Coordinates of C-alpha atoms in Angstrom, one line a residue:
Chain W
M1 CA 302.2 288.9 128.7
S2 CA 299.9 288.2 125.8
D3 CA 296.9 287.6 128.3
L4 CA 296.0 291.3 128.7
T5 CA 295.5 291.6 125.4
N6 CA 293.8 288.8 124.9
T7 CA 291.3 289.2 127.7
P8 CA 288.8 291.3 126.5
A9 CA 288.5 289.1 123.5
K10 CA 288.1 285.9 125.2
R11 CA 285.2 286.9 127.5
G12 CA 283.8 288.0 124.6
F13 CA 283.1 284.8 122.6
A14 CA 284.5 282.6 125.7
L15 CA 280.5 283.7 127.4
P16 CA 278.4 281.6 125.5
K17 CA 280.5 278.5 125.1
I18 CA 281.0 278.5 129.4
K19 CA 277.3 277.8 129.2
G20 CA 277.4 275.4 126.9
N21 CA 279.9 273.3 129.4
A22 CA 277.9 273.6 131.9
V23 CA 275.2 272.1 130.4
V24 CA 277.1 269.1 128.9
M25 CA 278.5 268.8 132.7
G26 CA 275.3 269.5 134.6
L27 CA 273.5 266.7 132.1
Y28 CA 276.6 264.1 132.1
L29 CA 276.4 264.9 136.3
L30 CA 273.2 264.0 136.6
F31 CA 273.3 260.6 134.7
L32 CA 275.7 259.8 137.1
L33 CA 274.0 260.8 140.2
L34 CA 270.6 260.0 139.9
P35 CA 271.4 256.1 140.0
I36 CA 273.1 256.9 143.4
Y37 CA 269.8 259.2 144.3
W38 CA 268.0 256.5 143.9
L39 CA 269.4 254.1 145.8
L40 CA 269.9 256.6 148.7
N41 CA 266.0 257.7 148.2
M42 CA 265.3 253.8 148.7
S43 CA 267.2 253.0 151.6
L44 CA 265.0 255.7 153.7
K45 CA 262.2 254.0 152.7
T46 CA 259.7 251.9 155.0
N47 CA 259.3 248.6 152.4
T48 CA 255.4 249.3 152.6
E49 CA 256.1 252.8 150.6
I50 CA 258.7 251.4 148.5
L51 CA 256.4 248.5 147.4
N52 CA 253.6 250.0 147.3
S53 CA 253.7 253.7 146.0
F54 CA 256.1 255.0 143.4
T55 CA 257.7 258.4 145.3
L56 CA 260.8 260.5 144.1
W57 CA 261.6 261.3 147.6
P58 CA 261.2 259.0 150.8
R59 CA 257.4 260.9 152.0
D60 CA 257.6 258.1 155.4
L61 CA 261.4 259.3 156.3
T62 CA 262.9 256.5 158.3
F63 CA 266.5 255.3 159.4
A64 CA 264.7 251.7 160.1
N65 CA 266.4 249.8 157.0
Y66 CA 270.3 251.2 158.7
V67 CA 269.6 250.5 162.6
T68 CA 268.9 246.9 160.8
I69 CA 272.4 246.7 159.1
L70 CA 274.3 248.1 162.0
T71 CA 272.2 246.2 164.8
D72 CA 272.1 242.4 163.0
P73 CA 275.3 240.9 162.9
S74 CA 275.0 238.6 160.2
W75 CA 275.0 242.5 158.0
Y76 CA 277.9 244.8 160.1
T77 CA 279.9 241.2 160.5
G78 CA 280.4 241.4 156.2
Y79 CA 281.3 245.2 156.8
L80 CA 284.1 243.7 159.5
N81 CA 285.4 241.1 158.1
S82 CA 285.7 243.4 154.5
M83 CA 287.5 245.9 156.3
A84 CA 289.5 243.0 158.6
Y85 CA 291.0 241.6 154.8
V86 CA 291.2 244.9 153.5
L87 CA 293.4 246.5 156.0
M88 CA 295.8 243.0 156.2
N89 CA 296.1 243.2 152.4
M90 CA 296.4 247.2 152.2
V91 CA 299.4 246.7 154.7
I92 CA 301.2 243.6 153.0
S93 CA 301.4 245.3 149.9
L94 CA 303.0 248.3 151.1
L95 CA 305.8 246.3 153.1
V96 CA 306.6 244.6 150.5
A97 CA 306.2 247.0 147.4
L98 CA 307.7 249.9 148.9
P99 CA 311.1 248.6 148.7
A100 CA 310.3 246.9 145.1
A101 CA 309.1 249.8 143.8
Y102 CA 312.8 251.7 145.0
A103 CA 314.4 249.5 143.7
F104 CA 312.8 249.7 140.0
S105 CA 312.7 253.0 140.2
R106 CA 316.7 253.5 141.1
Y107 CA 318.6 250.6 139.5
T108 CA 318.3 248.3 136.8
F109 CA 319.2 244.8 136.9
L110 CA 319.2 241.2 135.4
G111 CA 315.1 240.8 134.2
D112 CA 313.8 244.0 135.6
K113 CA 311.8 244.9 132.4
H114 CA 310.9 241.3 132.5
L115 CA 310.0 241.2 136.2
F116 CA 307.8 244.8 136.0
F117 CA 306.3 243.2 133.0
W118 CA 305.4 240.3 134.6
L119 CA 303.7 242.2 137.1
L120 CA 301.7 244.1 135.0
T121 CA 300.5 240.9 133.9
N122 CA 299.0 239.9 137.2
R123 CA 297.0 243.3 137.6
M124 CA 295.5 242.3 134.6
A125 CA 294.6 238.7 135.0
P126 CA 291.1 237.8 135.1
P127 CA 290.4 236.8 138.4
A128 CA 287.8 233.9 137.7
V129 CA 291.0 232.0 136.2
F130 CA 292.3 232.1 139.5
A131 CA 289.1 231.2 141.4
L132 CA 289.2 227.6 141.5
P133 CA 292.9 227.4 142.0
F134 CA 292.8 229.9 145.3
F135 CA 290.0 227.9 146.6
Q136 CA 291.9 224.5 146.3
L137 CA 295.0 226.2 147.2
Y138 CA 294.0 227.9 150.2
S139 CA 291.6 224.9 151.0
S140 CA 294.8 222.2 151.2
V141 CA 296.7 224.4 153.5
G142 CA 293.9 224.9 156.3
L143 CA 293.2 229.0 155.5
F144 CA 290.0 228.7 153.9
D145 CA 287.2 231.3 155.0
T146 CA 290.0 233.3 156.7
H147 CA 290.6 236.8 156.4
I148 CA 294.3 236.2 155.5
A149 CA 293.7 234.0 152.9
V150 CA 291.7 236.9 150.8
A151 CA 293.8 239.4 151.7
L152 CA 296.9 237.2 150.4
A153 CA 294.9 236.2 147.4
H154 CA 294.1 240.2 146.9
C155 CA 297.5 240.5 146.5
L156 CA 297.9 239.2 143.2
F157 CA 296.5 242.1 141.6
N158 CA 297.1 244.9 144.6
V159 CA 300.7 244.0 145.1
P160 CA 301.5 244.9 141.3
L161 CA 299.4 247.6 141.4
A162 CA 301.1 249.3 144.7
V163 CA 304.8 248.5 142.9
W164 CA 303.8 250.4 139.5
I165 CA 302.0 253.6 141.2
L166 CA 304.9 254.0 143.7
E167 CA 307.4 253.9 141.0
G168 CA 305.8 256.1 139.2
F169 CA 305.7 258.4 142.3
M170 CA 309.5 257.7 143.3
R171 CA 311.2 258.5 140.1
G172 CA 310.0 261.9 140.8
V173 CA 312.2 262.4 143.3
P174 CA 315.3 263.3 142.3
K175 CA 318.3 261.0 142.7
E176 CA 320.6 263.3 144.1
I177 CA 318.9 263.3 147.3
D178 CA 319.9 259.4 147.7
E179 CA 323.1 260.5 146.9
T180 CA 323.7 263.1 148.8
A181 CA 322.2 260.8 152.1
Y182 CA 324.7 257.9 151.0
I183 CA 328.0 260.1 151.4
D184 CA 326.5 262.0 154.6
G185 CA 327.0 258.4 156.5
Y186 CA 323.0 256.9 156.3
S187 CA 322.6 253.6 155.8
F188 CA 320.5 252.1 153.1
S189 CA 317.7 251.7 155.8
R190 CA 318.0 254.9 157.9
F191 CA 317.7 256.3 154.6
F192 CA 314.4 254.7 153.2
I193 CA 312.5 255.0 157.0
R194 CA 313.8 258.7 157.6
I195 CA 314.0 260.6 154.2
F196 CA 313.2 258.8 151.6
T197 CA 309.5 257.7 152.7
P198 CA 308.6 261.0 153.7
L199 CA 309.5 262.7 150.3
V200 CA 306.9 259.7 148.6
A201 CA 304.1 260.3 151.2
S202 CA 301.5 261.1 148.9
G203 CA 302.5 258.6 147.1
I204 CA 301.9 256.2 149.4
G205 CA 298.8 258.0 150.2
V206 CA 297.0 257.5 147.1
T207 CA 298.7 253.7 146.7
A208 CA 296.7 252.9 149.9
F209 CA 293.8 254.1 148.7
F210 CA 293.6 252.3 145.7
L211 CA 294.9 249.0 147.5
F212 CA 292.3 249.7 149.9
M213 CA 289.2 250.8 146.6
F214 CA 290.8 247.8 144.3
S215 CA 290.5 245.3 147.7
W216 CA 286.8 246.7 148.7
V217 CA 285.5 246.4 145.4
E218 CA 286.6 242.6 144.8
L219 CA 283.5 240.3 144.8
L220 CA 284.2 237.0 142.8
L221 CA 287.8 235.9 145.0
S222 CA 286.3 236.9 148.5
R223 CA 283.4 235.2 148.0
T224 CA 284.6 232.2 147.0
L225 CA 287.6 231.7 149.6
T226 CA 284.9 232.5 152.3
S227 CA 281.6 230.8 153.3
V228 CA 280.7 231.6 157.3
N229 CA 283.7 233.4 159.3
A230 CA 284.9 235.8 157.0
K231 CA 282.6 236.5 154.6
P232 CA 282.5 239.9 153.0
I233 CA 279.7 242.4 153.0
A234 CA 279.7 241.7 148.9
A235 CA 279.1 238.3 149.6
T236 CA 276.3 238.9 152.1
M237 CA 274.3 241.4 149.3
T238 CA 274.5 238.8 146.7
R239 CA 273.4 236.1 148.9
T240 CA 270.2 238.2 150.1
V241 CA 269.4 238.8 146.3
G242 CA 269.0 235.4 145.9
A243 CA 266.9 234.8 148.2
A244 CA 262.8 234.5 147.5
G245 CA 261.9 237.6 149.5
I246 CA 264.2 241.0 148.8
D247 CA 264.2 243.5 151.6
W248 CA 264.8 246.0 148.7
G249 CA 265.2 248.9 151.8
V250 CA 268.1 246.8 153.8
L251 CA 269.9 245.9 150.6
A252 CA 269.7 249.8 149.3
A253 CA 270.9 250.6 152.9
A254 CA 273.7 248.4 152.8
G255 CA 275.1 249.3 149.1
V256 CA 274.9 253.0 150.8
L257 CA 277.4 252.3 153.0
T258 CA 279.5 249.9 151.4
I259 CA 280.0 253.7 149.2
I260 CA 280.8 255.7 152.0
P261 CA 284.6 254.7 152.8
G262 CA 285.3 255.3 149.3
A263 CA 283.4 258.8 149.2
L264 CA 285.4 259.8 152.2
V265 CA 288.4 260.4 151.2
I266 CA 287.5 261.2 147.5
Y267 CA 288.3 264.9 148.1
F268 CA 291.6 264.1 149.3
V269 CA 292.2 262.1 146.1
R270 CA 290.4 263.5 143.2
N271 CA 293.5 264.9 141.2
Y272 CA 295.2 261.5 141.6
I273 CA 292.4 259.3 140.7
A274 CA 293.1 259.2 137.0
K275 CA 297.3 258.7 138.2
G276 CA 295.9 255.7 139.8
F277 CA 294.1 254.1 137.7
A278 CA 296.8 254.7 135.1
L279 CA 299.2 252.9 137.3
G280 CA 301.0 255.9 138.4
R281 CA 301.5 257.3 134.8
V282 CA 300.0 260.0 133.4
Chain T
M1 CA 316.4 259.4 135.1
N2 CA 319.5 257.6 134.4
K3 CA 319.8 254.5 136.1
T4 CA 322.9 252.7 137.8
V5 CA 323.5 248.9 137.3
N6 CA 323.0 247.3 140.7
Q7 CA 322.3 243.7 140.6
K8 CA 322.1 243.7 144.7
A9 CA 318.1 245.4 144.2
W10 CA 317.2 242.0 143.4
F11 CA 316.9 241.8 147.4
L12 CA 314.7 244.6 147.3
I13 CA 312.4 242.9 144.7
L14 CA 312.9 239.1 146.5
P15 CA 309.7 239.9 148.8
V16 CA 307.4 240.7 146.3
L17 CA 308.7 237.9 143.8
L18 CA 308.3 235.8 146.7
L19 CA 304.6 237.1 147.3
V20 CA 303.3 237.0 143.3
A21 CA 304.7 233.9 142.8
F22 CA 302.6 232.3 145.4
S23 CA 299.7 234.1 144.6
A24 CA 300.5 233.8 140.9
V25 CA 302.5 230.9 140.0
I26 CA 301.0 228.3 142.2
P27 CA 297.5 228.8 141.3
L28 CA 298.2 229.0 137.3
M29 CA 301.0 225.5 137.8
T30 CA 297.5 224.1 139.2
V31 CA 295.3 225.2 136.3
V32 CA 298.3 223.8 133.6
N33 CA 298.8 220.8 135.6
Y34 CA 294.3 220.1 135.4
S35 CA 294.1 221.0 131.4
V36 CA 296.3 218.5 130.7
Q37 CA 294.9 215.4 132.5
D38 CA 291.6 214.0 133.2
T39 CA 290.6 212.2 136.5
F40 CA 287.6 209.7 137.4
G41 CA 287.5 211.6 141.2
Q42 CA 289.1 210.3 144.0
N43 CA 291.8 212.3 142.9
Q44 CA 293.1 210.1 140.4
F45 CA 294.4 211.7 137.6
F46 CA 295.7 210.5 134.0
W47 CA 297.3 212.8 131.0
A48 CA 294.9 214.0 128.4
G49 CA 297.3 215.3 126.1
L50 CA 295.3 218.1 124.2
D51 CA 292.4 216.7 124.4
W52 CA 290.6 219.1 126.5
F53 CA 291.8 222.4 124.3
R54 CA 290.9 220.4 121.4
E55 CA 287.6 220.2 122.9
M56 CA 287.1 223.5 124.0
M57 CA 288.0 224.9 120.3
A58 CA 285.5 223.1 119.0
S59 CA 282.8 224.2 121.8
E60 CA 280.3 226.0 120.5
R61 CA 279.8 227.6 124.2
M62 CA 283.4 229.1 124.4
W63 CA 282.9 230.6 120.8
D64 CA 279.8 232.4 121.7
A65 CA 281.2 233.5 125.2
L66 CA 284.1 234.8 123.7
G67 CA 281.7 236.2 120.6
R68 CA 279.4 237.9 123.2
Q69 CA 282.6 239.8 125.0
I70 CA 284.1 241.2 121.8
A71 CA 280.6 242.7 120.9
F72 CA 280.2 243.6 124.6
S73 CA 283.9 245.4 125.1
G74 CA 284.0 246.8 121.1
I75 CA 280.6 248.6 121.9
I76 CA 281.3 249.8 125.4
L77 CA 284.6 251.5 123.7
A78 CA 283.1 252.6 120.8
I79 CA 280.4 254.7 123.8
E80 CA 282.9 255.3 126.5
I81 CA 286.0 257.0 124.4
P82 CA 283.9 259.2 122.7
L83 CA 282.1 260.3 125.2
G84 CA 284.9 260.5 128.0
I85 CA 286.7 262.9 125.8
F86 CA 283.7 265.0 125.1
V87 CA 283.1 265.0 129.1
A88 CA 286.7 266.3 129.7
L89 CA 286.6 269.0 127.1
N90 CA 284.1 270.2 128.4
M91 CA 285.2 270.1 132.2
P92 CA 286.0 273.4 133.8
K93 CA 289.5 273.9 133.8
K94 CA 290.3 275.4 137.4
G95 CA 288.8 276.7 140.0
F96 CA 286.2 275.3 142.8
W97 CA 283.7 274.3 140.3
A98 CA 286.8 271.4 138.9
S99 CA 287.2 270.0 142.3
V100 CA 283.3 269.6 142.4
C101 CA 283.0 267.5 138.5
L102 CA 286.1 265.6 139.5
V103 CA 285.1 264.7 143.3
L104 CA 281.5 264.0 141.8
M105 CA 282.7 261.9 138.3
S106 CA 284.8 259.7 140.8
L107 CA 281.8 258.5 142.9
P108 CA 281.2 255.6 140.3
L109 CA 284.4 254.8 140.2
L110 CA 284.9 253.7 143.6
I111 CA 281.6 251.9 144.4
P112 CA 282.0 248.3 145.1
W113 CA 281.2 247.0 142.1
N114 CA 278.4 244.4 143.4
V115 CA 276.7 247.6 144.6
V116 CA 277.1 249.6 141.4
G117 CA 275.2 245.7 139.9
T118 CA 272.9 245.9 143.2
I119 CA 272.1 250.0 142.0
W120 CA 271.3 249.0 138.5
Q121 CA 269.3 246.2 139.3
I122 CA 266.8 248.4 141.6
F123 CA 267.5 251.6 139.2
G124 CA 265.6 249.4 136.0
R125 CA 263.4 247.6 137.1
V126 CA 259.6 248.5 136.3
D127 CA 258.0 248.6 139.9
I128 CA 260.4 250.7 141.9
G129 CA 263.0 251.5 139.8
L130 CA 263.6 255.1 138.6
L131 CA 264.1 254.1 135.2
G132 CA 262.3 251.2 134.8
Y133 CA 259.1 253.5 135.7
T134 CA 259.7 255.9 133.6
L135 CA 260.3 254.0 130.3
A136 CA 257.4 251.9 131.4
A137 CA 255.3 255.0 131.8
L138 CA 256.5 256.2 128.3
G139 CA 254.9 253.1 127.0
I140 CA 258.3 251.2 126.2
D141 CA 258.7 247.6 126.9
Y142 CA 261.8 247.3 129.3
N143 CA 262.4 244.0 131.1
Y144 CA 266.1 243.1 131.7
T145 CA 265.5 240.0 133.0
Q146 CA 263.5 238.4 130.4
D147 CA 264.1 240.4 126.9
F148 CA 267.6 240.4 125.1
Y149 CA 267.5 243.8 124.2
A150 CA 266.9 245.2 127.6
A151 CA 269.4 243.1 129.5
W152 CA 272.2 244.7 127.1
A153 CA 271.2 247.7 127.2
T154 CA 271.2 248.0 130.6
V155 CA 274.5 246.2 131.1
I156 CA 276.3 248.6 128.0
V157 CA 274.4 251.2 130.2
M158 CA 275.8 250.6 133.5
D159 CA 279.4 249.8 132.4
V160 CA 279.2 253.4 130.8
W161 CA 277.8 255.1 133.8
H162 CA 280.6 253.5 135.8
W163 CA 283.6 254.2 134.1
T164 CA 282.9 256.9 131.0
S165 CA 284.2 259.1 134.3
L166 CA 287.9 257.3 134.1
V167 CA 287.9 258.2 130.2
A168 CA 286.9 261.6 131.0
L169 CA 289.6 261.9 134.3
L170 CA 292.8 260.2 132.2
A171 CA 291.8 262.9 128.9
Y172 CA 291.1 265.8 131.2
A173 CA 294.7 265.1 132.7
G174 CA 296.1 264.8 129.4
L175 CA 294.6 268.4 127.9
Q176 CA 295.6 270.3 131.6
S177 CA 299.3 269.3 130.1
I178 CA 299.2 270.9 127.4
P179 CA 301.1 274.4 127.4
D180 CA 298.9 277.2 126.9
A181 CA 301.0 278.3 124.1
Y182 CA 299.7 276.4 121.5
Y183 CA 296.1 277.4 122.1
Q184 CA 297.5 281.1 121.4
A185 CA 299.0 279.9 118.3
A186 CA 295.7 278.4 117.0
K187 CA 294.0 281.7 117.7
I188 CA 296.4 283.9 115.7
D189 CA 296.1 281.4 113.0
Q190 CA 292.7 281.6 113.2
A191 CA 292.1 277.4 113.7
S192 CA 288.4 276.2 114.0
R193 CA 287.5 274.7 117.2
W194 CA 287.4 271.3 115.5
K195 CA 290.8 271.5 113.8
V196 CA 292.3 272.7 117.4
F197 CA 290.9 269.2 119.3
R198 CA 292.4 267.3 116.0
F199 CA 295.8 269.1 115.4
I200 CA 296.3 270.2 119.3
E201 CA 294.0 268.4 121.8
L202 CA 294.0 264.9 120.3
P203 CA 297.8 264.4 119.3
K204 CA 298.4 265.4 122.8
I205 CA 296.3 263.3 124.4
M206 CA 297.0 260.1 122.7
G207 CA 299.1 258.8 125.0
V208 CA 296.9 258.9 127.9
L209 CA 294.3 257.6 125.6
M210 CA 296.0 254.5 124.6
I211 CA 296.6 253.9 128.7
A212 CA 292.4 254.2 128.6
I213 CA 291.7 252.2 125.9
L214 CA 293.4 249.6 127.2
L215 CA 292.8 249.6 130.9
R216 CA 288.6 249.5 129.2
F217 CA 289.7 246.9 126.7
M218 CA 291.1 244.8 130.2
D219 CA 288.5 245.5 132.8
S220 CA 285.3 244.6 130.1
F221 CA 287.3 241.5 129.0
M222 CA 287.4 240.2 132.2
I223 CA 283.7 241.7 133.7
Y224 CA 282.0 239.5 136.1
T225 CA 280.8 241.0 138.8
E226 CA 278.2 243.3 137.9
P227 CA 276.2 241.8 134.9
F228 CA 276.4 238.9 137.6
V229 CA 274.2 241.0 139.9
V230 CA 271.9 242.2 137.7
T231 CA 271.1 239.7 135.6
G232 CA 273.0 236.8 136.0
G233 CA 274.3 236.1 132.8
G234 CA 270.8 235.7 131.2
P235 CA 267.9 236.0 129.8
G236 CA 269.3 232.5 128.3
N237 CA 272.8 233.1 127.9
S238 CA 272.7 236.1 126.6
T239 CA 274.5 238.5 128.8
T240 CA 277.0 235.2 130.0
F241 CA 280.5 236.9 129.2
L242 CA 283.9 235.0 129.0
S243 CA 284.2 235.0 133.3
I244 CA 281.0 234.0 134.3
D245 CA 280.7 231.8 131.7
L246 CA 284.0 230.6 133.1
V247 CA 282.9 230.3 136.5
K248 CA 280.0 228.6 136.1
M249 CA 282.0 225.9 134.4
A250 CA 284.8 225.1 137.1
L251 CA 283.0 226.2 140.0
G252 CA 279.4 225.6 139.4
Q253 CA 280.0 222.3 137.5
F254 CA 283.2 221.9 138.1
D255 CA 284.9 220.4 134.9
L256 CA 288.1 221.1 135.9
G257 CA 289.5 219.7 132.2
P258 CA 287.9 222.0 130.0
A259 CA 287.7 224.9 132.6
A260 CA 291.5 224.5 133.2
A261 CA 291.8 224.4 128.8
F262 CA 289.7 228.0 129.2
S263 CA 291.5 229.5 131.5
I264 CA 294.5 229.2 129.6
M265 CA 293.6 230.0 126.6
Y266 CA 292.3 233.0 128.2
Y267 CA 294.7 234.2 130.0
L268 CA 297.1 234.1 126.8
V269 CA 294.9 236.7 125.6
I270 CA 295.2 238.9 128.7
L271 CA 298.7 238.1 128.4
L272 CA 299.1 239.5 124.4
V273 CA 296.9 242.6 125.4
S274 CA 299.2 243.5 128.6
Y275 CA 302.4 243.5 126.5
V276 CA 300.4 245.8 124.0
F277 CA 300.1 247.8 127.0
Y278 CA 303.0 247.9 128.1
T279 CA 304.7 248.2 124.9
V280 CA 302.4 251.7 125.4
M281 CA 303.9 252.6 128.9
T282 CA 307.3 252.1 128.0
N283 CA 307.0 254.5 124.7
L284 CA 304.9 256.7 126.7
D285 CA 307.8 257.0 129.6
K286 CA 310.2 257.2 126.7
R287 CA 309.2 259.9 124.8
D288 CA 308.4 261.6 128.9
G289 CA 312.3 261.2 128.6
H290 CA 312.2 259.5 132.4

């Protein structure tokens, strides 16, 4: 291969370039991580230290802020509420999106392109437009301040997202597999559950991750549709900000805890982040 | 892939159709309903025709919010797209460090939007935040709750911090798919680094770049949570973007008619951009031979 003849020359002039790259990346990552570090730093300090002295790292390391959140029901129920509607939303979205994505990836039918476009417009629709009507809709059917209301409201953008991402993965599976299975006498449901779903398992995992994330980060709808019983952690945090005295340490700790679920799985989905955000294209 | 015609596929779509119709069409019809009616309270409505639309079209408040929104979206695109490409060009191609970069760069994308606000709210404070404290120590007058320019700078830097990685990751994915032969040909022709970028890399990543631009435009066009947490739309109205203004109008003042007319015009803009997005996506698919 031409690589053999190339390598010495390449190395000769590439070495300083790599250093330049490393500097750029180092600066960029520093820019990304400094604010996050600062949040972490705050969460490990006492409020006296935060307000009375300016320190680059916690001198008086404390986990009291985390203890407050994990023991005070008004804080930890926020996490439980968020988890509850996020998981419900994930299950609902995946269940309805799987067959639909299969249909879009395999068949043409009347209005398929329009429907696919219409789904996209819902992914793009501003939640602010839907906040008031959702509030009235779910109040009138008696679902206001329940987890399922938020889960259903988030379906507005999560179901289209799931359909688009899953379709992107499913079109990569050769159609011959379907045909062989049907010839072998599989019924559609048996084929879909036994053969097809395992084939797109990584796609389902990535989709689940993005469903989780977009529901987890959303504030406007979840805050509008809840008051006490299903109040999400995001709303708990913004309401604390509104109060007269702000407990910065606890607020920072709450922020750190909301980052953890995403950070835990980030390594496994690192190669699919771009694909997920680009709705399964790329 | 050549698809077969099968009208029965509709049955597979049906659950999605019902669910999305419930969560999108019913609310939208409510909005349409409000936009053409006026109320005296107690659920008594009467026909107002297009009055609300006329009022909104003449409303200085809406045009101001739209102006700020366009300025915001324009500025963040002008920063994030070139910066994202630049970062992508400098990322390691493979190996351990590529993974490290991918993981760390994805981190801001996965932080809840209100926490992004909280992070910058703390980071920018003169008394307790690293950024605010440093700027104050350098003698720069910086207060994002009082000063127009400081508020805008904070909101913009926050968005750059939050989303540049997305542009970079998309551009990176595009760069990864360029075959090595292109670079070898460029080397034989002794093309400069700039020429390689201009004539090989840029055309090859144009598709994903369009996706990045449109995604960033859409998401910045409906930004709500982050500026709401950091500046609350202030000082005055200086960072009140479209969504913040709409929520104030609809849920704060309960001005149903104007808010509904506002919503519909807002939605039409989104619809238009979605159509552009869809066209770009399908063209990309065709080019890739799907």
